[in-house]
Amino acid sequence: MPNYYLKGKTALITGASKGIGFGIAKSLANEGANLLLIARTKKDLLKCSEKILLDNDVRVEILVGDVKNKNLPEKAYSIIKKKFNNCDILVNNAGGPELGSFLNHPEKTWLEAYFQNFYSTVNFTKKFAPDMKKKNWGRIINITSSLAKEPTPQMVLSASMRAGVSAFSKSISTELAPYGITVNTVCPGGVLTERLEKLVKISAKKEKIDFEKMLKKNVESIPIGRFASIEEFADVVTFLISERGKYLTGLSLMADGGLTKGIF
C-alpha cells in the first residue's frame, strides 16, 4: 500500500453520512485523517461515525446542518478550531436537486439548487481557504457530476450548478496554487448509491419499464460496463488529496467509466 501521508491531517466533509461522502470519509480515515462530518440527520451521522471509529484510530466529530444554511461554515469553523486547530482538507459534497424541465421549475427550486449545489461550495471554501494559505498546504475537493460536462434536459438544475462549480474551482485553483493548495472537481457518472437507485426508479417509471431493465439500460451506456463502487470512487478522491496527487490542480476529472464522450 502506498503511503498517502495524510496521518494527522483534518478533513471536513459535507454530505458525509451516506453514499459518496461516507465513502470518502472512510477512505480518508483509513489513511489516518481526523474528520468533521456534516449532514442533515444526526442519527445517520452517529451511525457512520461509529462505523469509522470501529476500524480506525482517528478522531471524528459531527455537525448536523444543511449546506444551504449560510451560517453553517462558521459553525463548522468553530468546531474545527476547538477540536482540531486547523482544517487541512475540505470536501464539498451535496446531493443533487430534483429532476424536471427548466420550463417547470419555479424560482424557489432554482434558488434552492443554487444555494445547495453552488453557493455552499463557495461559502465553505471562502471560510477555510485563508487558514490553508497561512499553512501553505491544503486540499479542496468539489464533488459534482458528469452533467457538468454533458448536460441533459431533465437534470438542468444539477447540470447548471455543477458547471458553475467547475468554473469556480478552476478560477480559484490558479489563485491558491502558490500557497500549496490544490483545488479539484471530481465528477461521478454512475456510482452505486441510494441517490442513483432513486433516479433509476424515476426514469423506469417514466418509461414504463421495470427497475432492472432500466438499470441495465444505464449500465450499457458506460464503456467500462458497470457502475462504480463507492469505494473505488473514494480512492480517486483520496489520491487527489494525498501528497502523491500534489501536482494536480484545476481539474474537472470525469470519474465515470468513460461515460462522457467529449475530449475536453
PDB file of C-alpha atoms in Angstrom:
ATOM      1  CA  MET A   1       0.000   0.000   0.000  1.00  0.00           C
ATOM      2  CA  PRO A   2       1.374   3.453  -0.923  1.00  0.00           C
ATOM      3  CA  ASN A   3       1.741   5.989   1.863  1.00  0.00           C
ATOM      4  CA  TYR A   4      -0.521   8.930   1.130  1.00  0.00           C
ATOM      5  CA  TYR A   5       0.930  10.999   4.020  1.00  0.00           C
ATOM      6  CA  LEU A   6      -2.448  12.013   5.453  1.00  0.00           C
ATOM      7  CA  LYS A   7      -1.987  10.770   9.007  1.00  0.00           C
ATOM      8  CA  GLY A   8      -2.922  13.521  11.444  1.00  0.00           C
ATOM      9  CA  LYS A   9      -4.496  15.755   8.802  1.00  0.00           C
ATOM     10  CA  THR A  10      -8.025  17.033   9.414  1.00  0.00           C
ATOM     11  CA  ALA A  11     -10.750  16.724   6.789  1.00  0.00           C
ATOM     12  CA  LEU A  12     -14.155  18.394   6.688  1.00  0.00           C
ATOM     13  CA  ILE A  13     -16.704  16.556   4.551  1.00  0.00           C
ATOM     14  CA  THR A  14     -20.226  17.729   3.801  1.00  0.00           C
ATOM     15  CA  GLY A  15     -22.944  15.267   2.842  1.00  0.00           C
ATOM     16  CA  ALA A  16     -20.883  12.790   4.834  1.00  0.00           C
ATOM     17  CA  SER A  17     -23.448  10.391   6.275  1.00  0.00           C
ATOM     18  CA  LYS A  18     -24.250   8.377   3.156  1.00  0.00           C
ATOM     19  CA  GLY A  19     -23.090   7.416  -0.307  1.00  0.00           C
ATOM     20  CA  ILE A  20     -20.069   9.115  -1.815  1.00  0.00           C
ATOM     21  CA  GLY A  21     -19.491  11.389   1.190  1.00  0.00           C
ATOM     22  CA  PHE A  22     -19.372   8.490   3.612  1.00  0.00           C
ATOM     23  CA  GLY A  23     -17.124   6.539   1.250  1.00  0.00           C
ATOM     24  CA  ILE A  24     -14.644   9.412   1.134  1.00  0.00           C
ATOM     25  CA  ALA A  25     -14.773   9.749   4.924  1.00  0.00           C
ATOM     26  CA  LYS A  26     -13.930   6.056   5.377  1.00  0.00           C
ATOM     27  CA  SER A  27     -11.117   6.221   2.844  1.00  0.00           C
ATOM     28  CA  LEU A  28      -9.501   9.249   4.493  1.00  0.00           C
ATOM     29  CA  ALA A  29      -9.873   7.697   7.943  1.00  0.00           C
ATOM     30  CA  ASN A  30      -8.095   4.605   6.622  1.00  0.00           C
ATOM     31  CA  GLU A  31      -5.183   6.908   5.798  1.00  0.00           C
ATOM     32  CA  GLY A  32      -5.153   8.325   9.328  1.00  0.00           C
ATOM     33  CA  ALA A  33      -7.043  11.591   8.781  1.00  0.00           C
ATOM     34  CA  ASN A  34      -9.255  13.046  11.500  1.00  0.00           C
ATOM     35  CA  LEU A  35     -12.764  14.042  10.439  1.00  0.00           C
ATOM     36  CA  LEU A  36     -15.519  16.580  10.856  1.00  0.00           C
ATOM     37  CA  LEU A  37     -18.596  15.047   9.251  1.00  0.00           C
ATOM     38  CA  ILE A  38     -21.553  17.219   8.256  1.00  0.00           C
ATOM     39  CA  ALA A  39     -25.026  16.085   7.209  1.00  0.00           C
ATOM     40  CA  ARG A  40     -28.661  16.899   7.913  1.00  0.00           C
ATOM     41  CA  THR A  41     -29.573  13.872  10.039  1.00  0.00           C
ATOM     42  CA  LYS A  42     -27.963  13.268  13.431  1.00  0.00           C
ATOM     43  CA  LYS A  43     -28.922   9.584  13.530  1.00  0.00           C
ATOM     44  CA  ASP A  44     -27.131   8.906  10.250  1.00  0.00           C
ATOM     45  CA  LEU A  45     -24.078  10.890  11.308  1.00  0.00           C
ATOM     46  CA  LEU A  46     -23.777   8.976  14.579  1.00  0.00           C
ATOM     47  CA  LYS A  47     -24.090   5.671  12.759  1.00  0.00           C
ATOM     48  CA  CYS A  48     -21.400   6.453  10.210  1.00  0.00           C
ATOM     49  CA  SER A  49     -19.015   7.904  12.794  1.00  0.00           C
ATOM     50  CA  GLU A  50     -19.373   4.723  14.867  1.00  0.00           C
ATOM     51  CA  LYS A  51     -18.521   2.606  11.824  1.00  0.00           C
ATOM     52  CA  ILE A  52     -15.418   4.670  11.108  1.00  0.00           C
ATOM     53  CA  LEU A  53     -14.215   4.561  14.710  1.00  0.00           C
ATOM     54  CA  LEU A  54     -14.583   0.771  14.838  1.00  0.00           C
ATOM     55  CA  ASP A  55     -11.891   0.377  12.196  1.00  0.00           C
ATOM     56  CA  ASN A  56      -9.649   3.404  12.635  1.00  0.00           C
ATOM     57  CA  ASP A  57      -7.679   5.144  15.377  1.00  0.00           C
ATOM     58  CA  VAL A  58      -8.743   8.662  14.407  1.00  0.00           C
ATOM     59  CA  ARG A  59     -10.829  11.457  15.884  1.00  0.00           C
ATOM     60  CA  VAL A  60     -14.304  12.076  14.493  1.00  0.00           C
ATOM     61  CA  GLU A  61     -16.634  14.985  15.199  1.00  0.00           C
ATOM     62  CA  ILE A  62     -20.092  15.529  13.721  1.00  0.00           C
ATOM     63  CA  LEU A  63     -22.172  18.597  12.900  1.00  0.00           C
ATOM     64  CA  VAL A  64     -25.855  18.469  11.985  1.00  0.00           C
ATOM     65  CA  GLY A  65     -26.763  21.045   9.375  1.00  0.00           C
ATOM     66  CA  ASP A  66     -27.936  21.851   5.863  1.00  0.00           C
ATOM     67  CA  VAL A  67     -25.329  23.280   3.485  1.00  0.00           C
ATOM     68  CA  LYS A  68     -27.947  25.746   2.223  1.00  0.00           C
ATOM     69  CA  ASN A  69     -27.655  27.479   5.597  1.00  0.00           C
ATOM     70  CA  LYS A  70     -25.202  30.323   5.029  1.00  0.00           C
ATOM     71  CA  ASN A  71     -24.113  30.206   8.701  1.00  0.00           C
ATOM     72  CA  LEU A  72     -23.066  26.541   8.621  1.00  0.00           C
ATOM     73  CA  PRO A  73     -19.420  27.161   7.609  1.00  0.00           C
ATOM     74  CA  GLU A  74     -18.983  29.409  10.645  1.00  0.00           C
ATOM     75  CA  LYS A  75     -20.324  26.671  12.936  1.00  0.00           C
ATOM     76  CA  ALA A  76     -18.002  24.147  11.291  1.00  0.00           C
ATOM     77  CA  TYR A  77     -15.051  26.524  11.659  1.00  0.00           C
ATOM     78  CA  SER A  78     -15.700  26.881  15.395  1.00  0.00           C
ATOM     79  CA  ILE A  79     -15.656  23.089  15.851  1.00  0.00           C
ATOM     80  CA  ILE A  80     -12.502  22.725  13.759  1.00  0.00           C
ATOM     81  CA  LYS A  81     -10.675  25.365  15.794  1.00  0.00           C
ATOM     82  CA  LYS A  82     -11.798  23.917  19.110  1.00  0.00           C
ATOM     83  CA  LYS A  83     -11.256  20.226  18.367  1.00  0.00           C
ATOM     84  CA  PHE A  84      -8.541  20.089  15.682  1.00  0.00           C
ATOM     85  CA  ASN A  85      -6.986  23.563  15.392  1.00  0.00           C
ATOM     86  CA  ASN A  86      -6.945  23.555  11.579  1.00  0.00           C
ATOM     87  CA  CYS A  87      -8.764  22.187   8.546  1.00  0.00           C
ATOM     88  CA  ASP A  88      -6.356  20.710   6.004  1.00  0.00           C
ATOM     89  CA  ILE A  89      -8.848  19.100   3.636  1.00  0.00           C
ATOM     90  CA  LEU A  90     -12.248  20.382   2.517  1.00  0.00           C
ATOM     91  CA  VAL A  91     -14.606  18.107   0.589  1.00  0.00           C
ATOM     92  CA  ASN A  92     -17.682  19.916  -0.699  1.00  0.00           C
ATOM     93  CA  ASN A  93     -20.297  17.281  -1.412  1.00  0.00           C
ATOM     94  CA  ALA A  94     -24.053  17.822  -1.671  1.00  0.00           C
ATOM     95  CA  GLY A  95     -26.864  15.769  -3.126  1.00  0.00           C
ATOM     96  CA  GLY A  96     -28.312  16.782  -6.458  1.00  0.00           C
ATOM     97  CA  PRO A  97     -31.511  18.805  -6.911  1.00  0.00           C
ATOM     98  CA  GLU A  98     -34.754  17.443  -8.322  1.00  0.00           C
ATOM     99  CA  LEU A  99     -35.403  16.417 -11.911  1.00  0.00           C
ATOM    100  CA  GLY A 100     -37.506  18.317 -14.431  1.00  0.00           C
ATOM    101  CA  SER A 101     -37.579  20.696 -17.381  1.00  0.00           C
ATOM    102  CA  PHE A 102     -36.382  24.263 -16.870  1.00  0.00           C
ATOM    103  CA  LEU A 103     -39.844  25.374 -18.007  1.00  0.00           C
ATOM    104  CA  ASN A 104     -41.444  23.703 -14.998  1.00  0.00           C
ATOM    105  CA  HIS A 105     -39.059  24.703 -12.208  1.00  0.00           C
ATOM    106  CA  PRO A 106     -40.269  27.710 -10.174  1.00  0.00           C
ATOM    107  CA  GLU A 107     -37.887  30.365  -8.905  1.00  0.00           C
ATOM    108  CA  LYS A 108     -37.836  28.748  -5.459  1.00  0.00           C
ATOM    109  CA  THR A 109     -36.458  25.489  -6.882  1.00  0.00           C
ATOM    110  CA  TRP A 110     -33.738  27.315  -8.808  1.00  0.00           C
ATOM    111  CA  LEU A 111     -32.683  29.219  -5.709  1.00  0.00           C
ATOM    112  CA  GLU A 112     -32.605  26.057  -3.589  1.00  0.00           C
ATOM    113  CA  ALA A 113     -30.391  24.358  -6.172  1.00  0.00           C
ATOM    114  CA  TYR A 114     -28.138  27.421  -6.273  1.00  0.00           C
ATOM    115  CA  PHE A 115     -27.591  27.512  -2.512  1.00  0.00           C
ATOM    116  CA  GLN A 116     -27.284  23.743  -2.157  1.00  0.00           C
ATOM    117  CA  ASN A 117     -25.069  22.888  -5.078  1.00  0.00           C
ATOM    118  CA  PHE A 118     -23.190  26.051  -5.969  1.00  0.00           C
ATOM    119  CA  TYR A 119     -23.097  28.673  -3.244  1.00  0.00           C
ATOM    120  CA  SER A 120     -22.442  26.160  -0.448  1.00  0.00           C
ATOM    121  CA  THR A 121     -19.170  25.318  -2.204  1.00  0.00           C
ATOM    122  CA  VAL A 122     -18.223  28.990  -2.448  1.00  0.00           C
ATOM    123  CA  ASN A 123     -19.265  29.636   1.151  1.00  0.00           C
ATOM    124  CA  PHE A 124     -17.286  26.764   2.731  1.00  0.00           C
ATOM    125  CA  THR A 125     -14.254  27.440   0.551  1.00  0.00           C
ATOM    126  CA  LYS A 126     -14.131  31.137   1.447  1.00  0.00           C
ATOM    127  CA  LYS A 127     -14.240  30.218   5.139  1.00  0.00           C
ATOM    128  CA  PHE A 128     -11.434  27.638   5.150  1.00  0.00           C
ATOM    129  CA  ALA A 129      -9.066  28.708   2.347  1.00  0.00           C
ATOM    130  CA  PRO A 130      -7.472  31.606   4.314  1.00  0.00           C
ATOM    131  CA  ASP A 131      -6.147  29.266   7.028  1.00  0.00           C
ATOM    132  CA  MET A 132      -4.846  26.881   4.365  1.00  0.00           C
ATOM    133  CA  LYS A 133      -2.955  29.806   2.816  1.00  0.00           C
ATOM    134  CA  LYS A 134      -1.324  30.594   6.155  1.00  0.00           C
ATOM    135  CA  LYS A 135      -0.072  26.981   6.444  1.00  0.00           C
ATOM    136  CA  ASN A 136       0.942  26.735   2.774  1.00  0.00           C
ATOM    137  CA  TRP A 137      -0.910  23.447   2.451  1.00  0.00           C
ATOM    138  CA  GLY A 138      -4.463  22.494   1.658  1.00  0.00           C
ATOM    139  CA  ARG A 139      -6.740  20.317  -0.421  1.00  0.00           C
ATOM    140  CA  ILE A 140     -10.153  21.361  -1.715  1.00  0.00           C
ATOM    141  CA  ILE A 141     -12.255  18.755  -3.499  1.00  0.00           C
ATOM    142  CA  ASN A 142     -15.634  19.540  -5.020  1.00  0.00           C
ATOM    143  CA  ILE A 143     -17.877  16.595  -5.868  1.00  0.00           C
ATOM    144  CA  THR A 144     -20.260  17.349  -8.725  1.00  0.00           C
ATOM    145  CA  SER A 145     -21.433  15.242 -11.674  1.00  0.00           C
ATOM    146  CA  SER A 146     -20.585  14.340 -15.258  1.00  0.00           C
ATOM    147  CA  LEU A 147     -23.621  16.523 -16.071  1.00  0.00           C
ATOM    148  CA  ALA A 148     -21.265  19.489 -15.700  1.00  0.00           C
ATOM    149  CA  LYS A 149     -19.720  18.386 -18.994  1.00  0.00           C
ATOM    150  CA  GLU A 150     -22.672  16.719 -20.734  1.00  0.00           C
ATOM    151  CA  PRO A 151     -25.963  18.239 -19.529  1.00  0.00           C
ATOM    152  CA  THR A 152     -29.373  16.641 -20.025  1.00  0.00           C
ATOM    153  CA  PRO A 153     -32.739  18.468 -20.216  1.00  0.00           C
ATOM    154  CA  GLN A 154     -34.290  16.611 -17.291  1.00  0.00           C
ATOM    155  CA  MET A 155     -31.370  17.393 -14.992  1.00  0.00           C
ATOM    156  CA  VAL A 156     -30.975  21.048 -15.930  1.00  0.00           C
ATOM    157  CA  LEU A 157     -30.780  22.213 -12.313  1.00  0.00           C
ATOM    158  CA  SER A 158     -27.922  19.887 -11.467  1.00  0.00           C
ATOM    159  CA  ALA A 159     -26.107  20.478 -14.760  1.00  0.00           C
ATOM    160  CA  SER A 160     -26.242  24.255 -14.396  1.00  0.00           C
ATOM    161  CA  MET A 161     -24.981  24.360 -10.813  1.00  0.00           C
ATOM    162  CA  ARG A 162     -22.331  21.672 -11.347  1.00  0.00           C
ATOM    163  CA  ALA A 163     -20.882  23.516 -14.341  1.00  0.00           C
ATOM    164  CA  GLY A 164     -20.690  26.645 -12.202  1.00  0.00           C
ATOM    165  CA  VAL A 165     -18.710  24.737  -9.565  1.00  0.00           C
ATOM    166  CA  SER A 166     -16.221  23.571 -12.218  1.00  0.00           C
ATOM    167  CA  ALA A 167     -15.673  27.168 -13.346  1.00  0.00           C
ATOM    168  CA  PHE A 168     -15.321  28.378  -9.756  1.00  0.00           C
ATOM    169  CA  SER A 169     -12.830  25.610  -8.955  1.00  0.00           C
ATOM    170  CA  LYS A 170     -10.687  26.338 -11.980  1.00  0.00           C
ATOM    171  CA  SER A 171     -10.700  30.061 -11.242  1.00  0.00           C
ATOM    172  CA  ILE A 172      -9.578  29.778  -7.627  1.00  0.00           C
ATOM    173  CA  SER A 173      -7.084  26.979  -8.297  1.00  0.00           C
ATOM    174  CA  THR A 174      -4.792  29.473 -10.024  1.00  0.00           C
ATOM    175  CA  GLU A 175      -5.008  31.918  -7.123  1.00  0.00           C
ATOM    176  CA  LEU A 176      -4.361  29.279  -4.454  1.00  0.00           C
ATOM    177  CA  ALA A 177      -1.696  27.182  -6.207  1.00  0.00           C
ATOM    178  CA  PRO A 178       1.277  29.297  -4.987  1.00  0.00           C
ATOM    179  CA  TYR A 179       0.218  28.505  -1.410  1.00  0.00           C
ATOM    180  CA  GLY A 180       0.446  24.731  -1.757  1.00  0.00           C
ATOM    181  CA  ILE A 181      -3.338  24.381  -2.076  1.00  0.00           C
ATOM    182  CA  THR A 182      -4.829  22.223  -4.797  1.00  0.00           C
ATOM    183  CA  VAL A 183      -8.439  22.585  -5.933  1.00  0.00           C
ATOM    184  CA  ASN A 184     -10.069  19.854  -7.982  1.00  0.00           C
ATOM    185  CA  THR A 185     -13.573  18.920  -9.055  1.00  0.00           C
ATOM    186  CA  VAL A 186     -14.404  15.228  -9.333  1.00  0.00           C
ATOM    187  CA  CYS A 187     -17.402  14.362 -11.484  1.00  0.00           C
ATOM    188  CA  PRO A 188     -19.002  10.946 -10.985  1.00  0.00           C
ATOM    189  CA  GLY A 189     -21.050   9.384 -13.768  1.00  0.00           C
ATOM    190  CA  GLY A 190     -22.751   6.477 -12.076  1.00  0.00           C
ATOM    191  CA  VAL A 191     -21.833   5.398  -8.556  1.00  0.00           C
ATOM    192  CA  LEU A 192     -23.919   2.758  -6.791  1.00  0.00           C
ATOM    193  CA  THR A 193     -25.615   4.897  -4.154  1.00  0.00           C
ATOM    194  CA  GLU A 194     -29.155   5.335  -2.846  1.00  0.00           C
ATOM    195  CA  ARG A 195     -29.386   8.522  -4.915  1.00  0.00           C
ATOM    196  CA  LEU A 196     -28.570   6.634  -8.115  1.00  0.00           C
ATOM    197  CA  GLU A 197     -31.181   3.960  -7.397  1.00  0.00           C
ATOM    198  CA  LYS A 198     -33.784   6.665  -6.802  1.00  0.00           C
ATOM    199  CA  LEU A 199     -33.010   8.324 -10.140  1.00  0.00           C
ATOM    200  CA  VAL A 200     -33.167   4.992 -11.981  1.00  0.00           C
ATOM    201  CA  LYS A 201     -36.548   4.239 -10.405  1.00  0.00           C
ATOM    202  CA  ILE A 202     -37.883   7.626 -11.520  1.00  0.00           C
ATOM    203  CA  SER A 203     -36.653   7.008 -15.078  1.00  0.00           C
ATOM    204  CA  ALA A 204     -38.086   3.484 -15.094  1.00  0.00           C
ATOM    205  CA  LYS A 205     -41.497   4.771 -14.028  1.00  0.00           C
ATOM    206  CA  LYS A 206     -41.423   7.465 -16.684  1.00  0.00           C
ATOM    207  CA  GLU A 207     -40.513   4.986 -19.444  1.00  0.00           C
ATOM    208  CA  LYS A 208     -42.903   2.362 -18.032  1.00  0.00           C
ATOM    209  CA  ILE A 209     -40.303  -0.398 -17.717  1.00  0.00           C
ATOM    210  CA  ASP A 210     -39.167  -2.280 -14.633  1.00  0.00           C
ATOM    211  CA  PHE A 211     -36.255  -1.188 -12.480  1.00  0.00           C
ATOM    212  CA  GLU A 212     -33.846  -3.962 -13.533  1.00  0.00           C
ATOM    213  CA  LYS A 213     -34.309  -3.214 -17.232  1.00  0.00           C
ATOM    214  CA  MET A 214     -33.740   0.476 -16.625  1.00  0.00           C
ATOM    215  CA  LEU A 215     -30.633  -0.285 -14.594  1.00  0.00           C
ATOM    216  CA  LYS A 216     -29.271  -2.475 -17.394  1.00  0.00           C
ATOM    217  CA  LYS A 217     -30.016   0.244 -19.943  1.00  0.00           C
ATOM    218  CA  ASN A 218     -27.993   2.745 -17.921  1.00  0.00           C
ATOM    219  CA  VAL A 219     -25.070   0.351 -17.492  1.00  0.00           C
ATOM    220  CA  GLU A 220     -24.961  -0.289 -21.245  1.00  0.00           C
ATOM    221  CA  SER A 221     -24.157   3.389 -21.809  1.00  0.00           C
ATOM    222  CA  ILE A 222     -20.940   3.079 -19.756  1.00  0.00           C
ATOM    223  CA  PRO A 223     -17.947   1.793 -21.789  1.00  0.00           C
ATOM    224  CA  ILE A 224     -16.459   0.014 -18.753  1.00  0.00           C
ATOM    225  CA  GLY A 225     -19.776  -1.841 -18.484  1.00  0.00           C
ATOM    226  CA  ARG A 226     -20.725  -1.200 -14.870  1.00  0.00           C
ATOM    227  CA  PHE A 227     -21.342   1.474 -12.265  1.00  0.00           C
ATOM    228  CA  ALA A 228     -18.529   2.469  -9.932  1.00  0.00           C
ATOM    229  CA  SER A 229     -18.494   1.232  -6.377  1.00  0.00           C
ATOM    230  CA  ILE A 230     -18.438   3.908  -3.698  1.00  0.00           C
ATOM    231  CA  GLU A 231     -15.027   2.624  -2.579  1.00  0.00           C
ATOM    232  CA  GLU A 232     -13.307   2.976  -5.937  1.00  0.00           C
ATOM    233  CA  PHE A 233     -14.701   6.477  -6.438  1.00  0.00           C
ATOM    234  CA  ALA A 234     -13.408   7.391  -2.974  1.00  0.00           C
ATOM    235  CA  ASP A 235      -9.988   6.016  -3.978  1.00  0.00           C
ATOM    236  CA  VAL A 236      -9.799   8.587  -6.787  1.00  0.00           C
ATOM    237  CA  VAL A 237     -10.605  11.417  -4.385  1.00  0.00           C
ATOM    238  CA  THR A 238      -8.121  10.173  -1.788  1.00  0.00           C
ATOM    239  CA  PHE A 239      -5.326  10.083  -4.369  1.00  0.00           C
ATOM    240  CA  LEU A 240      -6.002  13.708  -5.354  1.00  0.00           C
ATOM    241  CA  ILE A 241      -5.948  14.720  -1.694  1.00  0.00           C
ATOM    242  CA  SER A 242      -2.743  12.823  -0.968  1.00  0.00           C
ATOM    243  CA  GLU A 243       0.813  14.051  -1.346  1.00  0.00           C
ATOM    244  CA  ARG A 244       1.081  11.807  -4.390  1.00  0.00           C
ATOM    245  CA  GLY A 245      -1.506  13.970  -6.140  1.00  0.00           C
ATOM    246  CA  LYS A 246       0.046  17.297  -5.205  1.00  0.00           C
ATOM    247  CA  TYR A 247       0.840  18.347  -8.788  1.00  0.00           C
ATOM    248  CA  LEU A 248      -2.780  18.042  -9.900  1.00  0.00           C
ATOM    249  CA  THR A 249      -4.923  21.151  -9.565  1.00  0.00           C
ATOM    250  CA  GLY A 250      -7.669  22.910 -11.504  1.00  0.00           C
ATOM    251  CA  LEU A 251      -9.027  19.617 -12.833  1.00  0.00           C
ATOM    252  CA  SER A 252     -12.612  18.691 -13.554  1.00  0.00           C
ATOM    253  CA  LEU A 253     -11.993  14.963 -13.519  1.00  0.00           C
ATOM    254  CA  MET A 254     -14.637  12.725 -15.082  1.00  0.00           C
ATOM    255  CA  ALA A 255     -14.581   9.608 -12.892  1.00  0.00           C
ATOM    256  CA  ASP A 256     -17.304   7.978 -14.952  1.00  0.00           C
ATOM    257  CA  GLY A 257     -16.039   4.800 -16.603  1.00  0.00           C
ATOM    258  CA  GLY A 258     -15.833   6.549 -19.977  1.00  0.00           C
ATOM    259  CA  LEU A 259     -19.446   7.728 -19.946  1.00  0.00           C
ATOM    260  CA  THR A 260     -18.815  11.278 -21.159  1.00  0.00           C
ATOM    261  CA  LYS A 261     -17.889  11.489 -24.812  1.00  0.00           C
ATOM    262  CA  GLY A 262     -16.140  14.859 -25.120  1.00  0.00           C
ATOM    263  CA  ILE A 263     -12.346  15.059 -25.060  1.00  0.00           C
ATOM    264  CA  PHE A 264     -12.207  18.361 -23.165  1.00  0.00           C
TER     265      PHE A 264
END
